[in-house]
Every structure is written in structure tokens, then in C-alpha cells.
Amino acid sequence: MSERISTDVVIIGAGPVGLFAVFELGLLDLKCHLIDILDKPGGQCAELYPEKPIYDIPAYPVIGAQELVDKLQEQIKPFGPIFHYGQQVEKVEKLDDGSFLVGTDAGTEFAAKVVVIAAGGGSFQPKRPPVPGIEGYEGTSVFYSVRKMDAFRDQSIVIVGGGDSALDWTLNLQPIAKRVTLVHRRDDFRGAPHSVDQMRALVAEGKVDLVIGQIAGLEGEGADLSGVVIKKTDGSTVTIPATRMMPFFGLTMKLGPIAQWGLNLTENLIAVDTEKFETSEPGIFAIGDINSYPGKLKLILSGFHEAALMAQAAKRIVDPTKRLVFQYTTSSTSLQKKLGVN
Amino acid sequence: MPKITFVPYRQEEITVEAEIGSTVMETAVRNGIPGIEAECGGACACATCHVYVEDGWYEKVGAPQPMEEDMLDFAWEVKPNSRLSCQMKVTAELDGLVVHVPERQA
Ligand SMILES: Cc1cc2nc3c(=O)[nH]c(=O)nc-3n(C[C@H](O)[C@H](O)[C@H](O)COP(=O)(O)OP(=O)(O)OC[C@H]3O[C@@H](n4cnc5c(N)ncnc54)[C@H](O)[C@@H]3O)c2cc1C
Ligand code: FES
């Protein structure tokens, strides 16, 4: 286990609202670490609709979702936020001195004076295809990501999907596997053309099997998979011998470990007040899509407002003796210095 | 207004009026059709508004655009008459359209 990282604020979730919170907290001299299970910033905007236009961001008659994320990144750069990607926050615990211990599934630990939950609709996680009994094989035979390559060595692997993840793992696992079979519902792949070409070359050399069809069932004993039943386009079924399967059906949002942190929830959302957006645990705030209060609207705009008010309350916790003076970025030389524009 | 009939999985069919210019998914959600989840609100980003177009209607409705075809990769039990209902615009020609809701969305 690595050493504990000390910081003013840990922000859970690097969606648009978590990103803007860095700005509001930064104006008040608070330093932030952000954690996201995705490998990039932007939450729903970047993962679900990067190419789509948004029409209700003030002063932008239209802005692309990814463009909004890029601009937020640029705006918060002066405050030097530190990002920890590809990690899910699993625990948040109160320590004796009133600060919080935040721990991720990768073993990273933080000691933070304030925790801001900007977790949106929850953690982005791989979709589980609705094959009967698949749960029983997960973690032993069915995997949605590769943590240890060795778990795939000399195995008969079925990879399902037509995007980059499916293609990349087909290419990466082929050299160490006993056999790799790629299954996709059509003979057309979304993934990068270069990867598609490499995959087709391996198929032509007889090193990878390509089957056009959809999963219809799983066969095996206990948690050990022995075959994957595939329904082909003509309606016939084949069983491919397999000891490992990796399905790639995109990502979905799941609340995840947040429910276990002892906070008051209403219908899977975190209840907050509308003055500080604080949860039932003083020092833990919730902003953006994840929170709930009378009149809440799940809009980026609302999350930005919540971030500004939350930051004032967070500052009082981190620096209780410091008197807060209200200032405009337009005219305050001290704020402008922080932004690096003066 | 054109009428659209939804056939939820193993349930009675429901016929509703649809506004021209809206989508088949929006029509379903407005009328509380069971089994149309439409998690992403019509952005062609979730594949949980999957339907099967009744025989004889598919040609009128047309084939999916490449973006929709890609998103169909994430749907479950895709058939040649599969469409994502958020990508189907209601037109006067679609009066009488029948779509079937799959057993489950992905
Ligand atoms: C198709 C579509 C169109 C939309 N159009 C608009 C629009 O026009 N205007 C508008 O205002 N809003 C729109 N929205 C809504 C808007 O995207 C959300 O309000 C916004 O993304 C919420 O931001 P957020 O930062 O609160 O959460 P999110 O964007 O959901 O980000 C939360 C992040 O937290 C991460 N996370 C959660 N839990 C954990 C954990 N335990 N550990 C690690 N990481 C975690 C998630 O992986 C995610 O990346 C749209 C949404 C969709 C899907
Ligand atoms: S509603 Fe999400 S793809 Fe149609």
C-alpha cells in the first residue's frame, strides 16, 4: 500500500461538475485531488455524448459536450488539480481528527479535510450482457477487463464485441492464449481501422477465429466456464469451447460503493441542504447529478451553482479562522493573481 | 396524427397517437410503454430503446444510419428488423406503424 496523500479536498468524480468545483475551490486557495473510474475527465459529457451539442450553457448558444470538458480543463489549469484515473473510490471514513480517509480499489489512500462527491449517475461500469447465469462465472471465467494477463495464459478465450476494447484484447491476448475466438453480431467493426486490419490478418493466418453471431448461453460447471453458445445470423447455434469470456457491451452508470458510506440517501441520490450542499455528514458535500433536494434539476448549470456555494462552506472547514471576503474575478487583483492573468 | 402500435413483450398491444417530427421513443415514453428504458434520453448513446419493426414496415421505416448501427452492437438479441426507437422520426407515412418491444433491453 502506498503512502497516504494529504490534501484539502478530494473530489470523487471528474465530470463537468467535479471539474468546475476545482475552479471555485481554487479561488479560495483550496487544493484538489480528483478520482474517476474512467480513464479521462468529463463524465457523461465525454463518455456518453462527446459529439453532441449542448444549448443551455450560459453564454454559449451552442457548445459540443467534449468541447465543454476541454474548456473546463483549460479554466481550472491554474489551480493544478491532480487527477487519479481508472480508480473507483470504495471507502470514505471519518478519522479522529475530523478529516476523512478516502480509499480506492487501486489501494490509493487520501487524507482530506473535505470530501466532495460529484459522482453524477454513479461509476461508469461495463454492462453485463443479460445471459442467464453469467453472474456465477464473473471473476473466475468471465472478465470485463484484464487485471492480470496470466489469468488468460493458455486459455480458450471468447471475446464478444466490435469496438476497440474487443479488438485490442483479441490482439493482445492472442499470443499467450491457447485459442482466441472473436464473436460479433455483424461482419463490420466500430474499432480503429488499423486494429480491424490486424485482427483480419490473424484470422486469415488461422490464428484467431472470427464468428458472426450473438451470445445465447453459457455452459460450465460451478464457476468454471466450458463453452459459449452462439446463435448465428441464420438461426443455427454453435458452442465454442471456452474457459474464459470477455464481453464488451459498453458502459453504464451504477451507484456503486457510495451507498455504503453511511450518508442519507433518497432514491439512490444523496440528500443535501441548499445552502452548502452538504450531506448528512458534516464535511462531506455532494454536487451535480448525484445530489437531491427540493426542486433539483439535473443540469450542468445547476451543478456549477452548487459548486460555488459548496466551496464557501468547504473553505470555512479548512480555514475556520480566515474571514471570507466576497470578490469578483473581474476586479479582484488577488483572484486574478491566482488565475495567472495578472 | 399518425397512430403507432407498441407490442410490449408478452403483453397487450397499445395504440397511441404520435406527433409528427417527434421520435418513436419519445412517443413510447410519453405514453408509458413498458420496456422502453431510453436511459440516454435519445442521444443514440445507450441502446435501451431497442424495438423490432413489424414485418412489412421495415422498408418504410428505413435502415439505421451508421451511428445507430454501431450502437445496436450494445443491444441484446439484435435481429434484421431491429431499430433504436429514438432514431426513428414520426412522419405521416408511418401512420399505422407497429413495433415490438424486446424481452429485455441491454
Ligand atoms: C445524452 C445526454 C444529453 C444531455 N444533455 C444535457 C444538456 O443539454 N444540458 C445539461 O445541462 N445537461 C445535459 N445532460 C446532463 C449532464 O450531462 C449531467 O447533468 C452532467 O454530466 C452531470 O455532471 P456530474 O459532474 O454531476 O456527473 P457525471 O457527468 O455523471 O460524472 C460523474 C463521474 O463520477 C465518476 N464516479 C462516480 N462514482 C465514482 C466512484 N465511486 N469512484 C470513482 N469515480 C466515480 C463517474 O465515473 C463519472 O465519470 C445530458 C446527459 C445525457 C446523458
Ligand atoms: S434512447 Fe438511448 S439510444 Fe435511444
XYZ file of C-alpha atoms and ligand atoms in Angstrom:
505
model
C 0.000 0.000 0.000
C 1.295 3.416 -0.958
C 1.606 6.376 1.372
C -1.466 8.430 2.230
C -1.835 11.605 0.154
C -2.751 14.654 2.237
C -4.886 17.338 0.615
C -7.512 19.969 1.355
C -10.168 18.415 -0.839
C -10.805 15.090 -2.554
C -13.369 15.290 -5.362
C -14.988 11.985 -6.259
C -15.897 12.135 -9.957
C -14.265 14.213 -12.712
C -17.455 15.021 -14.630
C -18.203 18.626 -15.623
C -19.358 19.477 -12.102
C -16.336 17.958 -10.357
C -14.101 19.864 -12.779
C -15.752 23.214 -12.138
C -15.572 22.614 -8.379
C -11.767 22.779 -8.759
C -12.195 26.334 -10.035
C -14.455 27.557 -7.227
C -12.339 25.842 -4.561
C -9.151 27.110 -6.202
C -10.260 30.738 -5.994
C -10.409 30.132 -2.247
C -6.900 28.588 -2.234
C -8.059 25.011 -1.698
C -6.058 22.267 -3.417
C -7.881 19.346 -5.009
C -7.301 15.741 -5.990
C -9.895 14.199 -8.318
C -10.628 10.493 -8.673
C -12.585 8.876 -11.502
C -13.111 5.292 -12.562
C -12.924 6.430 -16.210
C -9.550 6.996 -17.841
C -10.418 10.571 -18.813
C -12.223 13.650 -17.466
C -15.728 14.726 -18.459
C -18.117 12.115 -17.014
C -21.297 11.725 -19.035
C -20.311 14.511 -21.453
C -17.137 12.710 -22.514
C -18.337 9.120 -22.251
C -21.929 9.261 -23.491
C -22.267 12.187 -25.877
C -18.921 13.845 -26.742
C -20.058 14.835 -30.243
C -23.470 16.206 -29.257
C -24.279 19.909 -28.986
C -25.427 21.428 -25.663
C -27.657 24.506 -25.922
C -28.148 25.558 -22.301
C -24.699 26.546 -21.078
C -24.922 30.285 -20.298
C -23.246 32.498 -22.916
C -22.747 29.576 -25.310
C -25.648 29.401 -27.773
C -24.156 26.016 -28.645
C -21.149 24.070 -27.402
C -20.088 20.465 -28.028
C -20.022 18.261 -24.934
C -16.343 17.349 -25.351
C -15.544 20.978 -26.126
C -17.145 21.975 -22.815
C -14.941 19.460 -20.997
C -11.825 20.753 -22.782
C -12.677 24.339 -21.856
C -13.287 23.404 -18.219
C -9.890 21.708 -18.164
C -8.317 24.885 -19.521
C -10.179 27.039 -16.981
C -9.015 25.011 -13.955
C -5.432 24.555 -15.114
C -4.059 27.453 -12.994
C -5.098 25.570 -9.866
C -3.054 22.454 -10.683
C -5.621 19.788 -9.864
C -4.214 16.260 -9.612
C -6.159 13.507 -11.377
C -6.297 9.834 -10.429
C -7.977 7.927 -13.252
C -9.042 4.315 -13.575
C -9.798 4.006 -9.861
C -13.046 3.596 -8.033
C -13.470 5.179 -4.620
C -14.551 2.397 -2.306
C -14.421 3.877 1.156
C -14.843 7.214 2.858
C -14.282 7.161 6.619
C -14.103 9.827 9.256
C -10.789 9.985 11.119
C -10.353 11.027 14.760
C -9.069 14.497 13.867
C -12.256 15.252 11.880
C -10.683 14.740 8.466
C -11.580 11.909 6.083
C -9.842 8.828 4.817
C -10.679 8.158 1.154
C -9.566 4.836 -0.342
C -9.735 3.463 -3.896
C -9.799 -0.056 -5.292
C -6.249 0.512 -6.550
C -5.057 0.966 -2.972
C -4.511 4.732 -3.185
C -5.364 6.482 0.079
C -6.047 10.140 0.775
C -6.432 12.150 3.965
C -8.700 15.087 3.132
C -10.205 17.870 5.208
C -13.219 17.979 2.913
C -14.772 15.398 0.574
C -16.832 16.491 -2.422
C -18.927 13.795 -4.057
C -19.525 14.764 -7.706
C -20.334 11.219 -8.760
C -23.152 12.006 -11.212
C -25.169 8.893 -12.012
C -22.546 6.744 -10.301
C -19.469 4.895 -11.521
C -19.212 4.022 -15.189
C -19.051 0.245 -15.333
C -19.082 -2.378 -18.056
C -22.555 -3.555 -18.988
C -23.336 -7.130 -18.081
C -24.966 -8.867 -21.043
C -28.267 -10.435 -19.927
C -27.132 -14.058 -20.402
C -28.753 -16.327 -17.812
C -26.281 -17.404 -15.121
C -23.434 -15.078 -16.177
C -23.014 -13.696 -12.620
C -21.846 -17.097 -11.412
C -18.859 -17.030 -13.776
C -17.770 -13.447 -13.154
C -14.321 -13.076 -11.627
C -13.321 -16.682 -12.385
C -14.176 -17.240 -16.062
C -15.944 -14.092 -17.229
C -13.994 -10.825 -17.131
C -14.807 -7.270 -18.240
C -11.220 -6.079 -18.008
C -7.778 -7.614 -17.734
C -6.070 -7.093 -14.397
C -3.548 -9.918 -14.764
C -2.589 -11.228 -18.200
C -1.571 -14.506 -16.593
C -5.191 -15.358 -15.861
C -5.597 -15.730 -19.642
C -2.452 -17.695 -20.460
C -3.112 -20.983 -22.295
C -6.858 -20.451 -22.023
C -9.518 -20.738 -24.706
C -10.912 -17.225 -24.798
C -14.112 -15.931 -26.334
C -14.178 -12.158 -26.799
C -17.513 -10.572 -27.662
C -17.906 -7.139 -29.244
C -16.955 -4.979 -32.201
C -15.286 -1.928 -30.673
C -11.755 -1.043 -29.668
C -11.776 -2.977 -26.380
C -12.809 -6.214 -28.085
C -10.235 -5.759 -30.869
C -7.401 -4.670 -28.574
C -7.840 -7.666 -26.293
C -8.108 -10.014 -29.251
C -4.742 -8.727 -30.459
C -3.125 -8.614 -27.015
C -4.267 -11.993 -25.748
C -3.784 -13.984 -28.971
C -0.029 -14.555 -28.428
C -0.471 -16.055 -24.943
C -3.832 -17.785 -25.329
C -4.485 -21.347 -26.371
C -7.153 -20.034 -28.724
C -8.962 -16.719 -29.208
C -12.399 -16.526 -30.792
C -13.839 -13.118 -31.563
C -17.642 -13.020 -31.687
C -19.537 -10.072 -33.128
C -23.105 -9.704 -34.366
C -22.083 -8.372 -37.802
C -19.013 -8.507 -40.005
C -18.390 -4.805 -39.532
C -16.318 -3.343 -36.702
C -16.513 0.040 -34.974
C -12.926 -0.138 -33.741
C -9.903 1.643 -35.157
C -9.329 0.562 -38.795
C -5.723 -0.371 -38.031
C -6.833 -2.833 -35.307
C -9.510 -4.238 -37.602
C -6.841 -4.910 -40.259
C -4.557 -6.618 -37.735
C -7.411 -8.772 -36.490
C -8.386 -9.763 -40.045
C -4.791 -10.689 -40.788
C -4.713 -13.025 -37.771
C -7.994 -14.576 -38.888
C -6.549 -15.105 -42.382
C -3.470 -16.808 -40.895
C -5.762 -19.074 -38.866
C -4.507 -17.679 -35.557
C -7.826 -16.167 -34.462
C -11.340 -17.456 -35.118
C -14.000 -14.956 -36.087
C -17.633 -15.947 -35.564
C -20.510 -13.719 -36.640
C -23.371 -14.143 -34.188
C -24.688 -13.280 -30.733
C -24.272 -14.948 -27.331
C -27.201 -17.192 -26.496
C -25.946 -19.017 -23.415
C -23.071 -20.275 -21.308
C -22.062 -23.824 -20.411
C -19.926 -24.925 -17.500
C -19.601 -26.441 -14.041
C -19.847 -24.227 -10.995
C -17.824 -21.102 -11.671
C -15.776 -22.754 -14.448
C -16.870 -21.969 -17.959
C -16.521 -24.681 -20.605
C -18.362 -23.246 -23.598
C -20.156 -20.264 -25.057
C -23.280 -20.874 -27.120
C -23.523 -18.582 -30.116
C -26.590 -18.002 -32.216
C -25.550 -17.303 -35.782
C -27.316 -14.984 -38.190
C -29.020 -17.919 -39.970
C -30.584 -19.005 -36.661
C -28.329 -22.032 -36.105
C -26.348 -22.328 -32.878
C -22.758 -23.385 -32.244
C -20.971 -23.994 -28.963
C -17.439 -22.656 -28.823
C -15.248 -24.398 -26.233
C -14.103 -21.667 -23.864
C -12.606 -21.314 -20.417
C -12.635 -17.524 -20.438
C -15.069 -14.971 -21.838
C -14.767 -11.202 -22.152
C -17.982 -9.404 -23.156
C -17.754 -5.774 -24.292
C -21.205 -4.194 -24.386
C -20.348 -0.634 -23.452
C -20.615 1.157 -20.137
C -23.484 2.018 -17.849
C -23.654 4.058 -14.631
C -24.101 2.255 -11.311
C -24.291 3.953 -7.912
C -21.591 1.594 -6.606
C -19.963 1.851 -3.179
C -21.474 5.283 -2.387
C -24.442 3.554 -0.750
C -22.128 2.137 1.929
C -20.721 5.422 3.191
C -23.412 5.998 5.813
C -24.919 9.053 4.101
C -28.645 9.764 3.940
C -29.903 8.710 0.511
C -33.219 9.302 -1.197
C -33.866 7.024 -4.150
C -30.159 6.417 -4.741
C -29.330 10.123 -4.588
C -27.543 11.913 -1.755
C -29.740 14.277 0.245
C -28.192 17.739 0.724
C -29.199 21.176 2.007
C -29.455 24.030 -0.483
C -27.241 26.474 1.363
C -23.993 24.499 1.328
C -24.879 21.270 -0.496
C -23.606 19.372 2.495
C -24.661 15.762 3.145
C -25.853 14.291 6.438
C -22.140 14.031 7.354
C -20.604 17.472 8.003
C -17.522 17.969 5.828
C -18.845 15.727 3.033
C -20.571 17.629 0.227
C -22.479 16.330 -2.797
C -22.911 18.351 -6.003
C -24.155 17.728 -9.532
C -26.390 14.868 -10.687
C -25.708 12.745 -7.588
C -27.498 15.034 -5.114
C -31.131 15.557 -4.310
C -33.042 18.486 -2.791
C -36.473 20.010 -3.366
C -36.611 21.404 -6.903
C -33.367 19.766 -8.072
C -32.744 19.796 -11.843
C -30.062 17.508 -13.263
C -28.415 20.203 -15.349
C -24.763 21.116 -15.717
C -25.754 24.710 -14.938
C -27.236 23.689 -11.570
C -24.112 21.693 -10.713
C -21.933 24.747 -11.370
C -24.025 26.852 -8.984
C -23.858 24.140 -6.343
C -20.056 24.055 -6.697
C -19.779 27.792 -5.976
C -21.838 27.650 -2.787
C -20.217 24.413 -1.618
C -16.761 25.996 -1.968
C -17.600 28.760 0.527
C -18.627 26.198 3.139
C -15.607 23.992 2.380
C -13.297 26.964 2.927
C -14.788 27.564 6.380
C -13.983 23.972 7.324
C -10.410 24.058 6.036
C -9.618 27.573 7.311
C -12.066 28.291 10.136
C -10.299 31.462 11.289
C -9.984 33.142 7.904
C -12.645 35.784 7.199
C -14.166 35.292 3.741
C -14.384 38.425 1.616
C -16.669 38.310 -1.386
C -14.792 39.226 -4.593
C -15.330 39.372 -8.343
C -12.851 37.783 -10.739
C -13.277 40.886 -12.940
C -11.849 43.302 -10.415
C -10.019 41.451 -7.661
C -6.258 41.590 -8.147
C -5.767 38.735 -5.696
C -8.144 36.436 -7.600
C -6.503 37.411 -10.865
C -3.098 36.539 -9.455
C -4.398 33.050 -8.631
C -5.694 32.719 -12.165
C -2.322 33.805 -13.515
C -3.828 36.646 -15.546
C -2.311 39.490 -13.542
C -51.974 12.486 -36.116
C -50.312 9.205 -37.089
C -51.036 6.232 -34.858
C -48.345 3.870 -33.620
C -48.936 0.476 -32.031
C -46.466 -0.820 -29.462
C -46.440 -4.510 -28.570
C -44.745 -4.886 -25.178
C -43.157 -8.286 -24.546
C -45.931 -10.816 -23.779
C -48.455 -8.063 -23.068
C -51.459 -6.480 -24.768
C -50.607 -4.098 -27.605
C -51.096 -0.373 -27.042
C -52.034 2.054 -29.824
C -51.277 5.738 -29.311
C -51.211 8.965 -31.304
C -47.792 10.266 -32.277
C -46.735 13.790 -33.066
C -45.122 14.294 -36.461
C -41.464 15.254 -36.009
C -41.105 13.605 -32.616
C -39.419 10.207 -32.306
C -40.951 6.792 -31.763
C -39.016 6.580 -28.455
C -40.472 9.906 -27.242
C -43.937 8.669 -28.169
C -43.342 5.489 -26.160
C -42.021 7.306 -23.096
C -44.826 9.882 -23.171
C -47.303 7.017 -23.109
C -45.521 4.907 -20.530
C -44.913 1.922 -22.802
C -43.286 -0.801 -20.683
C -39.808 -1.952 -21.730
C -38.619 1.229 -23.435
C -35.991 2.484 -20.997
C -34.296 5.188 -23.081
C -31.628 5.845 -20.455
C -29.744 8.422 -22.526
C -32.823 10.392 -23.480
C -32.484 9.859 -27.205
C -28.806 10.609 -27.782
C -28.167 7.266 -29.501
C -25.823 6.521 -26.626
C -27.419 3.693 -24.648
C -29.289 1.185 -26.866
C -32.071 0.805 -24.277
C -34.828 1.964 -26.647
C -34.420 -1.083 -28.918
C -37.510 -2.259 -30.854
C -38.335 -4.751 -33.609
C -40.205 -3.258 -36.537
C -43.221 -5.334 -37.638
C -42.878 -7.248 -40.908
C -43.791 -5.097 -43.874
C -42.936 -1.833 -42.128
C -39.158 -2.074 -42.113
C -38.767 -0.828 -45.690
C -40.922 2.217 -44.952
C -39.023 2.992 -41.786
C -35.655 2.524 -43.433
C -32.348 1.068 -42.303
C -30.335 2.573 -39.458
C -27.628 5.181 -40.040
C -24.040 4.040 -39.283
C -24.066 5.634 -35.792
C -27.235 3.749 -34.871
C -25.896 0.514 -36.378
C -22.824 0.898 -34.138
C -24.977 1.474 -31.072
C -27.045 -1.614 -31.932
C -23.881 -3.603 -31.106
C -24.725 -2.863 -27.465
C -28.316 -4.093 -27.752
C -29.470 -7.584 -26.894
C -30.868 -10.111 -29.425
C -30.487 -7.858 -32.415
C -32.461 -9.002 -35.460
C -32.562 -7.799 -39.075
C -35.637 -5.689 -38.180
C -34.021 -4.105 -35.120
C -34.039 -0.329 -34.698
C -33.341 2.121 -31.911
C -36.652 3.899 -31.498
C -35.030 7.227 -30.582
C -33.585 7.356 -34.093
C -36.957 6.839 -35.813
C -38.738 10.098 -36.660
C -42.532 10.044 -36.841
C -43.842 11.017 -40.283
C -47.292 10.930 -41.866
C -46.199 7.819 -43.817
C -45.674 5.921 -40.576
C -49.395 6.069 -39.660
C -50.265 2.543 -38.537
C -46.680 1.511 -37.688
C -46.341 -1.485 -35.384
C -43.212 -2.075 -33.293
C -42.448 -4.869 -30.831
C -40.590 -4.304 -27.573
C -37.890 -6.931 -26.874
C -37.925 -9.127 -23.783
C -35.176 -7.017 -22.273
C -33.070 -4.029 -23.079
C -29.305 -4.473 -22.772
C -27.339 12.317 -23.793
C -27.312 13.346 -22.708
C -27.550 14.672 -23.025
C -27.501 15.665 -22.024
N -27.715 16.971 -22.374
C -27.621 17.953 -21.422
C -27.819 19.336 -21.751
O -28.117 19.665 -22.895
N -27.684 20.257 -20.761
C -27.369 19.923 -19.456
O -27.243 20.810 -18.605
N -27.192 18.614 -19.114
C -27.313 17.634 -20.065
N -27.145 16.315 -19.702
C -26.882 16.004 -18.289
C -25.434 16.293 -17.922
O -24.558 15.534 -18.751
C -25.236 15.931 -16.473
O -26.061 16.788 -15.688
C -23.783 16.129 -16.060
O -22.921 15.253 -16.773
C -23.626 15.876 -14.571
O -22.288 16.109 -14.244
P -21.643 15.485 -12.950
O -20.255 16.007 -12.947
O -22.537 15.730 -11.788
O -21.679 13.900 -13.167
P -21.194 12.932 -14.346
O -21.032 13.637 -15.627
O -22.144 11.793 -14.289
O -19.754 12.437 -13.857
C -19.604 11.687 -12.690
C -18.292 10.929 -12.742
O -18.046 10.333 -11.456
C -17.472 9.071 -11.632
N -17.719 8.288 -10.408
C -18.908 8.052 -9.795
N -18.727 7.315 -8.680
C -17.409 7.073 -8.598
C -16.589 6.350 -7.652
N -17.100 5.747 -6.581
N -15.246 6.295 -7.895
C -14.703 6.904 -8.987
N -15.420 7.598 -9.884
C -16.754 7.678 -9.697
C -18.174 8.527 -12.851
O -17.393 7.503 -13.455
C -18.292 9.780 -13.730
O -17.220 9.919 -14.619
C -27.209 15.310 -20.683
C -26.964 13.960 -20.359
C -27.019 12.988 -21.361
C -26.743 11.552 -20.996
S -32.606 6.382 -26.007
Fe -30.545 5.847 -25.758
S -30.074 5.032 -27.699
Fe -32.150 5.537 -27.900
